[in-house]
Amino acid sequence: CGHITEVKQPNEQELIEPIECSQIDGGCGRQKRQTRFVLQEDESILINSQFIELQESPEQLKGGIQPERIICIGEHDIAGKLNPGDRVKANGVLFIRSQRKGGKDTPVFDIFLRIHSLERQNVPLEEILITEDEELEIKELASRSDIYDLFSRSIAPSIFGMARVKESLMLQLFGGVARLNPDGTRNRGDIHILLMGDPGVAKSQLLDYMSKISPRGQFTSGQSASAAGLTAAAVQDSAADGRWTLEAGALVLADLGLAAIDEFDKMNEGDRSSMHEAMEQQTISLSKAGINASLRTRCAVLAAANPKNGRFEPVSDTPFTAQINLAPPLISRFDIIWLLTDNAEQDRDAKIAQHIINNRLLGTSELLVNQGSAPDPARRLSSTTQKSQDGDEILTKELIRKYIAYSKRSIHPKLDEEARNRIVTFYVDTRKKGGEYSDSVSITARSLEAVARMAEASARIRLSDIANLEDVERAIRLTRTWRNELMGENFDMTTIESGRKASARNHERLLMDTIRDLESRSNEKIKYANRIDIYNEMQNYDVDRSKVDDMIEKMVRDGTLMLPKGYDTIQTLR
């Protein structure tokens, strides 16, 4: 009949039509089953809406409880304003909706939140509340002469030794200052650390402890079963009628915090391709299922990786970085790389064994704690400091978290002139040393920035707005220590970036030069070198036949060489 009836739509999942064409409003009076209603789009008022899933802040949870989640509905200007990983306070009204099965309503209901307003948490680590008394306590601790030793001892006190490793983890917790440049570029402030080690050297325990004491700490595994993995993923959401939505991974959830990633060498291929951008630019760009988004991953990465063959081989032509299943360009993104080997040393082994046994005696039965028959040792600690099993004073986890949050929120140090000059001198002097071969590079600009970040972190620990010479010397000492433990005095950055030792790269150059020389002397129309002649020439450089065969096989795979007439002839392609 052409009559228009207005019907308010109470929800997003069902279009409600009029029951009848009311005669009171001038309609024909026919019932819904007797006629057909057509939506008048031009006369309708359309509003934007979006399904949003909110998750409880994991920092407020204790005892491994899973955070609660709730599906929210945002309308008007709220729709489209949030990205996965954003921290917000939402105000709204709860309502229930019956689950449907077979086209019928059931007595099982889902709870939703209709959002009326949103408040972004713009202050870093705002969720950690610090009282005035606690602020005074933090400032008193910062003035102590032994603050660095106190913090280092407080990191995983149940793990014996590893003083230098714990010192670097201390700097990672505080991090440097991220800076925005006039040209729009950004310099990251977070410090990335890789722990490469034999099984059983407490890598996983270190990661677990760090994720618990760091504000916004996230612990995950490279073998994560989550669809979002380490970075982020587009997934189909049943609550949103099967539409594609973004699910944040561990790095996005750890924004402004720390991501501890165990089994880093076993992550899936999708995460591998995203990690370069996530660690250096600290963003993740997604273009999947019609979704284009850029998510922030401004977090420090603490990763642990195991060797491919069970244990590291110290005496080998293969560098340590090539003995794990990680691409050299990804390894080079880390500011500090520790090599943790399990070598037999009688005195040290005895101390470790005694430490482990004593630590078991200090613990309380987990079953009794869960039953309420015994007090939880983690909750009966004082609010500030406690004693370790060795009798040393250490900080409690809660105080460490508040100390870090206060420092990151309030302290933004800059390098003074003396500190800047010392970093430049260190960089230039280290570059001068060069390496054993022409393509060896002892230090790069990326390492220079890492030293500056560590110096700023050192200043943050004592709540200073100026990073001085002492801070830089601490950063340089740590840099020299991990480089020396990884490769010795002849540190070669090219080895990390290429995954090949300098001697192996030199042999490959000699092999290519030899093949080209033999090709130039060949009388054949198609120039090639004979394998026997190559063997004879390479013996002059003390390279045996098996190594020559291995190099030729690798270069054929890489497309540098080819075998034009079978096994015995070699030809260069580049």
Coordinates of C-alpha atoms in Angstrom, one line a residue:
C1 CA 0.0 0.0 0.0
G2 CA 3.1 2.3 0.2
H3 CA 2.6 3.2 3.9
I4 CA 5.8 3.7 5.9
T5 CA 6.0 2.2 9.4
E6 CA 8.9 3.1 11.7
V7 CA 10.4 0.2 13.8
K8 CA 13.3 0.8 16.2
Q9 CA 15.9 -2.0 15.9
P10 CA 16.9 -3.3 19.4
N11 CA 19.9 -5.4 18.4
E12 CA 22.4 -6.0 15.7
Q13 CA 21.7 -9.6 14.9
E14 CA 18.1 -9.6 13.7
L15 CA 16.1 -7.2 11.5
I16 CA 12.7 -6.6 13.2
E17 CA 9.8 -6.0 10.8
P18 CA 6.4 -4.5 11.7
I19 CA 3.7 -7.0 12.9
E20 CA 1.1 -5.3 10.8
C21 CA 0.5 -2.3 8.6
S22 CA -1.4 -0.2 11.2
Q23 CA -4.6 1.5 10.1
I24 CA -4.2 4.0 12.9
D25 CA -1.2 5.5 11.0
G26 CA -3.0 5.4 7.7
G27 CA -1.9 1.9 6.7
C28 CA -3.9 -0.9 5.0
G29 CA -4.3 -3.0 8.2
R30 CA -2.9 -6.2 6.7
Q31 CA -0.9 -8.6 9.0
K32 CA 2.8 -9.4 8.4
R33 CA 1.9 -12.8 6.8
Q34 CA -0.6 -11.2 4.4
T35 CA 1.9 -8.7 2.9
R36 CA 5.6 -8.0 2.3
F37 CA 7.5 -5.2 4.0
V38 CA 10.5 -3.6 2.2
L39 CA 13.2 -1.7 4.1
Q40 CA 13.3 1.9 3.0
E41 CA 17.1 2.6 3.1
D42 CA 16.7 6.2 2.1
E43 CA 14.4 6.9 5.1
S44 CA 16.4 4.8 7.6
I45 CA 18.9 6.3 10.0
L46 CA 22.1 4.1 9.9
I47 CA 24.8 4.1 12.6
N48 CA 28.2 2.5 12.7
S49 CA 28.6 -0.4 15.1
Q50 CA 31.5 -2.8 16.0
F51 CA 31.9 -5.9 18.1
I52 CA 34.8 -5.4 20.6
E53 CA 36.2 -8.1 22.9
L54 CA 37.6 -6.8 26.1
Q55 CA 40.0 -8.8 28.3
E56 CA 40.8 -8.2 31.9
S57 CA 44.3 -6.8 32.5
P58 CA 46.5 -9.8 33.3
E59 CA 48.7 -7.7 35.7
Q60 CA 45.8 -7.7 38.2
L61 CA 45.6 -11.5 38.3
K62 CA 47.4 -13.8 40.7
G63 CA 47.9 -17.5 40.8
G64 CA 47.7 -18.2 37.1
I65 CA 44.0 -17.4 36.8
Q66 CA 42.9 -16.8 33.2
P67 CA 41.7 -13.3 32.5
E68 CA 38.0 -12.8 32.0
R69 CA 36.6 -11.7 28.6
I70 CA 33.4 -10.0 27.5
I71 CA 32.0 -9.2 24.1
C72 CA 31.1 -5.5 23.8
I73 CA 29.2 -3.5 21.2
G74 CA 30.4 0.0 20.3
E75 CA 28.3 2.4 18.3
H76 CA 28.6 5.8 16.7
D77 CA 32.0 7.4 17.2
I78 CA 33.2 4.5 19.4
A79 CA 33.1 2.1 16.4
G80 CA 36.5 1.7 14.6
K81 CA 38.5 3.7 17.2
L82 CA 40.3 0.8 18.9
N83 CA 43.1 -1.5 17.8
P84 CA 44.0 -4.9 19.3
G85 CA 46.2 -4.5 22.3
D86 CA 44.9 -1.0 23.3
R87 CA 44.4 -0.5 27.0
V88 CA 41.1 1.1 27.8
K89 CA 38.5 1.7 30.6
A90 CA 35.0 1.1 29.3
N91 CA 31.7 2.4 30.7
G92 CA 28.5 0.8 29.6
V93 CA 25.3 -1.3 30.4
L94 CA 25.3 -5.0 30.6
F95 CA 22.5 -7.0 28.8
I96 CA 21.9 -10.6 28.0
R97 CA 20.9 -12.4 24.8
S98 CA 19.6 -15.9 24.4
Q99 CA 21.7 -18.3 22.5
R100 CA 19.9 -19.7 19.4
K101 CA 20.0 -23.4 18.4
G102 CA 18.2 -24.7 15.4
G103 CA 16.5 -21.4 14.8
K104 CA 15.0 -21.3 18.3
D105 CA 16.0 -19.5 21.5
T106 CA 17.5 -21.5 24.3
P107 CA 17.6 -20.9 28.1
V108 CA 21.3 -20.3 27.9
F109 CA 22.3 -16.6 27.8
D110 CA 25.4 -14.7 26.7
I111 CA 26.3 -11.5 28.6
F112 CA 27.3 -8.4 26.5
L113 CA 28.3 -4.9 27.3
R114 CA 26.9 -2.0 25.4
I115 CA 29.6 0.7 25.6
H116 CA 28.6 4.2 26.3
S117 CA 32.1 5.7 26.6
L118 CA 35.7 4.7 26.4
E119 CA 38.8 6.1 28.0
R120 CA 42.2 5.2 26.6
Q121 CA 45.1 4.7 29.1
N122 CA 47.5 7.2 27.7
V123 CA 49.8 7.2 30.7
P124 CA 52.4 4.4 30.3
L125 CA 51.8 1.6 32.8
E126 CA 48.9 3.5 34.3
E127 CA 47.4 0.3 35.7
I128 CA 50.2 0.1 38.3
L129 CA 49.2 2.3 41.3
I130 CA 52.0 3.8 43.4
T131 CA 51.2 5.5 46.7
E132 CA 53.2 8.6 48.0
D133 CA 54.8 6.4 50.6
E134 CA 55.9 3.9 47.9
E135 CA 57.3 6.7 45.8
L136 CA 59.4 7.9 48.7
E137 CA 60.6 4.4 49.3
I138 CA 61.6 4.0 45.6
K139 CA 63.6 7.3 45.7
E140 CA 65.4 6.1 48.9
L141 CA 66.3 2.9 47.2
A142 CA 67.6 4.8 44.1
S143 CA 70.0 6.8 46.3
R144 CA 71.7 3.6 47.6
S145 CA 75.2 3.0 46.4
D146 CA 74.6 -0.7 45.9
I147 CA 71.3 -0.3 43.9
Y148 CA 72.7 -2.0 40.8
D149 CA 73.9 -5.1 42.8
L150 CA 70.6 -5.1 44.7
F151 CA 68.6 -5.2 41.5
S152 CA 70.8 -7.9 39.8
R153 CA 70.5 -10.1 42.9
S154 CA 66.8 -9.7 42.9
I155 CA 66.4 -11.2 39.4
A156 CA 65.6 -14.9 39.7
P157 CA 67.5 -15.4 43.0
S158 CA 66.8 -19.1 43.0
I159 CA 69.0 -19.5 39.9
F160 CA 72.7 -19.7 40.8
G161 CA 75.3 -17.4 39.3
M162 CA 74.8 -15.7 35.9
A163 CA 75.8 -12.3 37.3
R164 CA 76.5 -10.7 34.0
V165 CA 73.4 -12.1 32.3
K166 CA 71.2 -10.9 35.2
E167 CA 72.9 -7.5 35.0
S168 CA 71.8 -7.2 31.3
L169 CA 68.3 -8.4 32.2
M170 CA 68.2 -5.6 34.8
L171 CA 68.9 -3.0 32.1
Q172 CA 66.4 -4.6 29.8
L173 CA 63.6 -4.2 32.4
F174 CA 64.2 -0.4 32.5
G175 CA 65.1 0.1 28.8
G176 CA 66.3 3.2 27.1
V177 CA 64.1 6.1 25.9
A178 CA 62.2 5.8 22.6
R179 CA 62.5 9.0 20.7
L180 CA 60.6 10.6 17.8
N181 CA 62.7 12.6 15.3
P182 CA 61.8 15.8 13.4
D183 CA 61.7 13.8 10.1
G184 CA 59.0 11.5 11.5
T185 CA 61.3 8.5 12.1
R186 CA 61.5 6.7 15.5
N187 CA 64.4 5.3 17.5
R188 CA 63.4 2.4 19.7
G189 CA 64.4 2.4 23.4
D190 CA 63.7 -1.2 24.2
I191 CA 66.6 -3.7 24.6
H192 CA 66.3 -7.1 22.9
I193 CA 68.2 -10.0 24.4
L194 CA 68.7 -13.6 23.1
L195 CA 69.7 -16.5 25.3
M196 CA 71.3 -19.3 23.3
G197 CA 72.1 -22.3 25.5
D198 CA 72.3 -26.0 26.0
P199 CA 69.3 -27.7 27.6
G200 CA 69.1 -27.4 31.4
V201 CA 70.9 -24.1 31.9
A202 CA 67.7 -22.4 33.4
K203 CA 66.8 -20.3 30.3
S204 CA 63.1 -21.0 30.7
Q205 CA 63.2 -20.2 34.4
L206 CA 64.8 -16.8 33.7
L207 CA 62.2 -16.0 31.1
D208 CA 59.3 -17.0 33.4
Y209 CA 60.7 -14.8 36.2
M210 CA 61.3 -11.8 33.9
S211 CA 57.7 -12.0 32.6
K212 CA 56.4 -11.9 36.2
I213 CA 58.4 -9.0 37.5
S214 CA 58.1 -6.8 34.4
P215 CA 55.0 -4.6 34.0
R216 CA 52.9 -5.9 31.2
G217 CA 55.1 -9.0 30.9
Q218 CA 54.0 -11.8 28.6
F219 CA 55.4 -15.3 28.6
T220 CA 54.8 -17.4 25.5
S221 CA 56.4 -20.1 23.4
G222 CA 57.5 -20.1 19.8
Q223 CA 55.3 -23.2 19.4
S224 CA 52.3 -21.2 20.5
A225 CA 49.0 -22.9 19.7
S226 CA 47.1 -19.6 19.5
A227 CA 45.9 -18.5 16.2
A228 CA 47.4 -15.1 16.8
G229 CA 50.9 -16.6 17.6
L230 CA 53.6 -14.2 18.6
T231 CA 52.4 -11.3 16.5
A232 CA 48.8 -11.1 15.3
A233 CA 46.3 -12.9 13.1
A234 CA 43.0 -12.4 11.3
V235 CA 40.5 -15.0 12.7
Q236 CA 36.8 -15.6 12.2
D237 CA 34.8 -14.6 15.2
S238 CA 31.6 -16.6 16.0
A239 CA 30.3 -13.7 18.1
A240 CA 30.5 -11.4 15.1
D241 CA 28.6 -13.8 12.7
G242 CA 31.8 -15.3 11.4
R243 CA 33.3 -12.1 10.3
W244 CA 37.0 -11.7 10.2
T245 CA 38.5 -9.9 13.2
L246 CA 42.0 -9.1 14.5
E247 CA 43.4 -11.1 17.4
A248 CA 46.5 -9.7 19.1
G249 CA 49.5 -11.9 19.8
A250 CA 52.0 -11.9 22.7
L251 CA 54.1 -9.0 21.3
V252 CA 51.0 -6.7 20.8
L253 CA 49.7 -7.6 24.3
A254 CA 53.1 -6.8 25.8
D255 CA 53.1 -3.2 24.3
L256 CA 55.2 -1.0 26.7
G257 CA 56.3 -4.1 28.6
L258 CA 58.4 -7.2 28.0
A259 CA 57.7 -10.3 25.8
A260 CA 59.5 -13.4 27.1
I261 CA 59.5 -16.0 24.2
D262 CA 60.7 -19.5 24.9
E263 CA 61.5 -21.9 22.1
F264 CA 62.1 -18.9 19.9
D265 CA 63.8 -21.1 17.2
K266 CA 60.6 -23.1 16.8
M267 CA 58.1 -20.3 15.9
N268 CA 55.9 -20.7 12.8
E269 CA 56.7 -19.2 9.4
G270 CA 54.1 -16.5 9.7
D271 CA 55.7 -15.2 12.9
R272 CA 59.2 -15.4 11.4
S273 CA 58.3 -13.0 8.6
S274 CA 56.7 -10.5 11.0
M275 CA 59.4 -10.5 13.7
H276 CA 61.9 -8.3 11.8
E277 CA 59.4 -5.4 11.7
A278 CA 58.1 -6.2 15.2
M279 CA 61.5 -5.9 16.8
E280 CA 63.1 -3.0 14.9
Q281 CA 60.2 -0.7 13.8
Q282 CA 58.1 -2.1 16.7
T283 CA 54.9 -2.4 14.6
I284 CA 53.2 -5.2 12.9
S285 CA 51.5 -4.5 9.5
L286 CA 48.6 -6.8 8.6
S287 CA 46.8 -7.1 5.3
K288 CA 44.6 -10.2 5.6
A289 CA 41.0 -11.0 4.9
G290 CA 40.2 -7.4 3.9
I291 CA 41.7 -6.1 7.1
N292 CA 44.5 -3.5 6.8
A293 CA 46.0 -2.5 10.2
S294 CA 49.3 -1.5 11.8
L295 CA 49.6 -2.7 15.5
R296 CA 52.1 -1.4 18.0
T297 CA 54.7 -3.8 19.6
R298 CA 56.7 -1.4 21.7
C299 CA 58.1 -4.0 24.0
A300 CA 61.5 -5.5 24.9
V301 CA 62.0 -9.1 23.6
L302 CA 63.7 -11.7 25.7
A303 CA 64.1 -14.9 23.7
A304 CA 65.6 -18.3 24.4
A305 CA 66.7 -20.7 21.7
N306 CA 68.2 -24.2 21.8
P307 CA 70.8 -25.7 19.4
K308 CA 69.7 -27.8 16.4
N309 CA 71.8 -30.8 17.5
G310 CA 71.0 -30.9 21.2
R311 CA 74.2 -29.1 22.3
F312 CA 76.5 -26.4 20.9
E313 CA 79.7 -27.5 19.3
P314 CA 82.4 -25.1 20.4
V315 CA 85.0 -26.5 18.0
S316 CA 83.3 -26.3 14.7
D317 CA 83.5 -24.4 11.4
T318 CA 79.8 -23.5 12.0
P319 CA 79.4 -20.4 14.1
F320 CA 77.1 -20.6 17.2
T321 CA 74.5 -18.4 15.5
A322 CA 74.2 -20.9 12.7
Q323 CA 73.7 -23.8 15.1
I324 CA 70.2 -22.6 15.9
N325 CA 67.2 -22.6 13.6
L326 CA 67.1 -18.8 13.2
A327 CA 67.9 -16.7 10.2
P328 CA 71.0 -14.5 10.7
P329 CA 69.1 -11.2 9.9
L330 CA 66.7 -12.0 12.8
I331 CA 69.6 -12.8 15.2
S332 CA 71.2 -9.5 14.3
R333 CA 68.2 -7.6 15.6
F334 CA 69.2 -8.5 19.2
D335 CA 71.2 -6.0 21.2
I336 CA 72.8 -8.7 23.4
I337 CA 73.4 -12.4 22.6
W338 CA 74.4 -14.7 25.5
L339 CA 75.8 -18.1 24.9
L340 CA 75.0 -20.4 27.9
T341 CA 76.9 -23.7 27.7
D342 CA 76.7 -26.6 30.2
N343 CA 80.4 -27.4 30.7
A344 CA 81.7 -29.7 33.4
E345 CA 83.6 -27.8 36.1
Q346 CA 83.9 -29.6 39.4
D347 CA 83.9 -26.6 41.8
R348 CA 81.1 -24.7 40.0
D349 CA 79.0 -27.9 39.6
A350 CA 79.2 -28.5 43.4
K351 CA 78.1 -25.0 44.1
I352 CA 75.2 -25.2 41.7
A353 CA 74.1 -28.6 43.1
Q354 CA 74.2 -27.3 46.7
H355 CA 72.2 -24.2 45.7
I356 CA 69.5 -26.3 44.0
I357 CA 69.2 -28.6 47.0
N358 CA 69.1 -25.8 49.5
N359 CA 66.4 -24.0 47.4
R360 CA 64.2 -27.1 47.6
L361 CA 64.4 -27.0 51.4
L362 CA 63.2 -23.4 51.5
G363 CA 60.1 -24.2 49.4
T364 CA 56.6 -25.1 50.8
S365 CA 54.5 -28.0 49.5
E366 CA 52.3 -26.6 46.7
L367 CA 49.5 -29.1 47.6
L368 CA 49.4 -27.8 51.2
V369 CA 49.4 -24.2 50.0
N370 CA 46.4 -24.9 47.7
Q371 CA 44.6 -26.7 50.5
G372 CA 45.1 -23.7 52.8
S373 CA 47.1 -25.9 55.2
A374 CA 50.3 -23.8 54.8
P375 CA 50.9 -20.1 54.1
D376 CA 51.9 -19.1 50.6
P377 CA 55.6 -18.1 50.8
A378 CA 55.2 -15.6 48.0
R379 CA 52.5 -13.7 49.9
R380 CA 54.0 -13.6 53.3
L381 CA 57.0 -11.5 52.1
S382 CA 57.5 -8.0 53.3
S383 CA 56.5 -5.2 51.0
T384 CA 60.0 -4.0 50.3
T385 CA 63.0 -6.4 50.7
Q386 CA 63.6 -10.0 51.9
K387 CA 66.6 -12.3 52.3
S388 CA 67.7 -14.8 49.7
Q389 CA 68.8 -18.3 50.6
D390 CA 72.4 -17.0 50.6
G391 CA 71.5 -14.3 53.1
D392 CA 71.6 -11.4 50.6
E393 CA 69.1 -8.7 50.6
I394 CA 66.8 -8.7 47.6
L395 CA 63.7 -6.8 46.4
T396 CA 60.2 -8.3 46.3
K397 CA 58.5 -8.8 42.9
E398 CA 55.8 -6.2 43.7
L399 CA 58.4 -3.5 44.6
I400 CA 60.4 -4.3 41.4
R401 CA 57.3 -3.8 39.3
K402 CA 56.4 -0.5 40.9
Y403 CA 60.0 0.7 40.7
I404 CA 60.2 0.0 37.0
A405 CA 56.8 1.6 36.3
Y406 CA 57.7 4.7 38.3
S407 CA 61.0 5.0 36.5
K408 CA 59.6 4.5 33.0
R409 CA 56.8 7.0 33.6
S410 CA 58.9 9.7 35.2
I411 CA 62.6 9.4 34.0
H412 CA 63.7 10.1 30.5
P413 CA 67.5 10.4 30.6
K414 CA 69.7 12.0 28.0
L415 CA 73.4 11.3 27.4
D416 CA 75.7 14.1 28.6
E417 CA 78.6 15.3 26.4
E418 CA 81.2 13.1 28.2
A419 CA 79.1 10.0 27.8
R420 CA 78.4 10.8 24.1
N421 CA 82.1 11.2 23.4
R422 CA 82.9 8.0 25.1
I423 CA 80.5 6.0 23.0
V424 CA 81.9 7.5 19.8
T425 CA 85.5 6.7 20.9
F426 CA 84.5 3.1 21.7
Y427 CA 82.8 2.7 18.3
V428 CA 85.7 4.2 16.3
D429 CA 88.3 2.2 18.2
T430 CA 86.4 -1.0 17.8
R431 CA 86.0 -0.4 14.1
K432 CA 89.7 0.3 13.8
K433 CA 90.5 -3.2 14.9
G434 CA 88.7 -4.6 11.9
G435 CA 89.0 -8.4 11.6
E436 CA 91.0 -11.2 10.4
Y437 CA 89.7 -10.9 6.8
S438 CA 88.7 -8.0 4.6
D439 CA 84.9 -8.5 5.0
S440 CA 85.1 -8.8 8.7
V441 CA 83.3 -6.0 10.6
S442 CA 83.8 -5.8 14.4
I443 CA 80.9 -3.5 15.2
T444 CA 78.0 -1.8 13.4
A445 CA 75.9 1.3 13.9
R446 CA 73.2 -1.0 15.3
S447 CA 75.5 -2.0 18.2
L448 CA 76.3 1.7 18.8
E449 CA 72.7 2.4 19.4
A450 CA 72.5 -0.6 21.7
V451 CA 75.2 0.9 23.9
A452 CA 73.3 4.2 24.1
R453 CA 70.1 2.4 25.1
M454 CA 71.9 0.4 27.9
A455 CA 73.4 3.6 29.2
E456 CA 70.0 5.3 29.4
A457 CA 68.6 2.2 31.2
S458 CA 71.4 2.4 33.7
A459 CA 70.6 6.0 34.4
R460 CA 66.9 5.1 34.9
I461 CA 67.8 2.6 37.6
R462 CA 69.1 5.4 39.8
L463 CA 66.3 7.8 38.7
S464 CA 68.6 10.2 36.9
D465 CA 67.7 12.4 34.0
I466 CA 71.3 12.4 32.9
A467 CA 73.2 9.3 31.6
N468 CA 76.8 9.9 32.5
L469 CA 80.2 8.3 31.8
E470 CA 79.6 5.7 34.5
D471 CA 76.5 4.5 32.8
V472 CA 78.2 4.3 29.4
E473 CA 81.1 2.3 30.9
R474 CA 78.7 -0.2 32.4
A475 CA 77.1 -0.6 28.9
I476 CA 80.5 -1.0 27.2
R477 CA 81.6 -3.5 29.8
L478 CA 78.5 -5.6 29.2
T479 CA 78.9 -5.3 25.5
R480 CA 82.5 -6.5 25.6
T481 CA 81.6 -9.4 27.9
W482 CA 78.9 -10.9 25.7
R483 CA 80.8 -10.4 22.5
N484 CA 83.9 -12.0 24.1
E485 CA 81.9 -15.0 25.4
L486 CA 80.3 -15.5 22.0
M487 CA 83.3 -15.3 19.7
G488 CA 86.4 -14.3 21.7
E489 CA 88.7 -11.4 20.9
N490 CA 88.1 -11.5 17.1
F491 CA 84.4 -10.6 17.2
D492 CA 83.0 -10.5 13.7
M493 CA 79.6 -9.0 13.2
T494 CA 79.6 -10.4 9.6
T495 CA 79.5 -13.9 11.1
I496 CA 76.3 -13.1 12.9
E497 CA 74.7 -11.4 9.8
S498 CA 75.8 -14.2 7.4
G499 CA 75.8 -17.3 9.6
R500 CA 79.3 -18.2 8.3
K501 CA 82.6 -17.8 10.1
A502 CA 85.3 -15.6 8.5
S503 CA 87.5 -18.5 7.6
A504 CA 84.6 -20.2 5.8
R505 CA 83.8 -17.0 3.9
N506 CA 87.4 -16.7 2.9
H507 CA 87.6 -20.3 1.6
E508 CA 84.5 -19.6 -0.5
R509 CA 86.1 -16.5 -2.0
L510 CA 89.3 -18.5 -2.7
L511 CA 87.2 -21.3 -4.3
M512 CA 85.3 -18.8 -6.6
D513 CA 88.6 -17.1 -7.6
T514 CA 90.1 -20.5 -8.4
I515 CA 87.2 -21.6 -10.5
R516 CA 87.2 -18.3 -12.5
D517 CA 90.9 -18.7 -13.0
L518 CA 90.5 -22.2 -14.3
E519 CA 87.6 -21.1 -16.5
S520 CA 89.8 -18.4 -18.1
R521 CA 92.5 -21.0 -18.9
S522 CA 90.0 -23.5 -20.4
N523 CA 90.2 -24.1 -24.2
E524 CA 86.6 -25.3 -24.4
K525 CA 83.9 -23.2 -26.2
I526 CA 81.8 -23.3 -23.0
K527 CA 84.2 -22.3 -20.2
Y528 CA 84.3 -24.5 -17.1
A529 CA 86.7 -25.9 -14.5
N530 CA 87.5 -29.5 -13.8
R531 CA 86.8 -30.7 -10.3
I532 CA 90.2 -32.5 -10.0
D533 CA 92.0 -29.2 -11.0
I534 CA 90.0 -27.4 -8.3
Y535 CA 91.1 -30.0 -5.7
N536 CA 94.7 -29.5 -6.6
E537 CA 94.5 -25.7 -6.5
M538 CA 92.7 -25.6 -3.2
Q539 CA 95.2 -27.9 -1.6
N540 CA 97.6 -24.9 -1.8
Y541 CA 95.4 -23.1 0.7
D542 CA 95.1 -26.2 3.0
V543 CA 91.5 -26.9 2.1
D544 CA 90.8 -30.6 1.7
R545 CA 88.5 -32.3 -0.8
S546 CA 85.6 -32.8 1.5
K547 CA 85.4 -29.1 2.3
V548 CA 85.7 -28.3 -1.4
D549 CA 82.8 -30.7 -2.1
D550 CA 80.7 -29.1 0.6
M551 CA 81.3 -25.6 -0.6
I552 CA 80.5 -26.5 -4.2
E553 CA 77.3 -28.3 -3.2
K554 CA 76.2 -25.2 -1.2
M555 CA 77.1 -22.8 -4.0
V556 CA 75.1 -24.9 -6.5
R557 CA 72.1 -24.7 -4.2
D558 CA 72.5 -21.0 -3.9
G559 CA 72.7 -20.6 -7.7
T560 CA 76.3 -19.3 -7.7
L561 CA 77.7 -22.4 -9.5
M562 CA 76.3 -25.1 -11.9
L563 CA 77.5 -28.5 -13.1
P564 CA 77.2 -28.2 -17.0
K565 CA 78.5 -31.7 -17.8
G566 CA 77.9 -33.6 -14.6
Y567 CA 79.7 -34.0 -11.3
D568 CA 83.3 -33.4 -12.7
T569 CA 82.8 -30.0 -14.3
I570 CA 82.0 -26.7 -12.5
Q571 CA 80.9 -23.4 -14.0
T572 CA 80.3 -20.0 -12.4
L573 CA 76.9 -18.3 -12.9
R574 CA 77.7 -14.9 -11.3

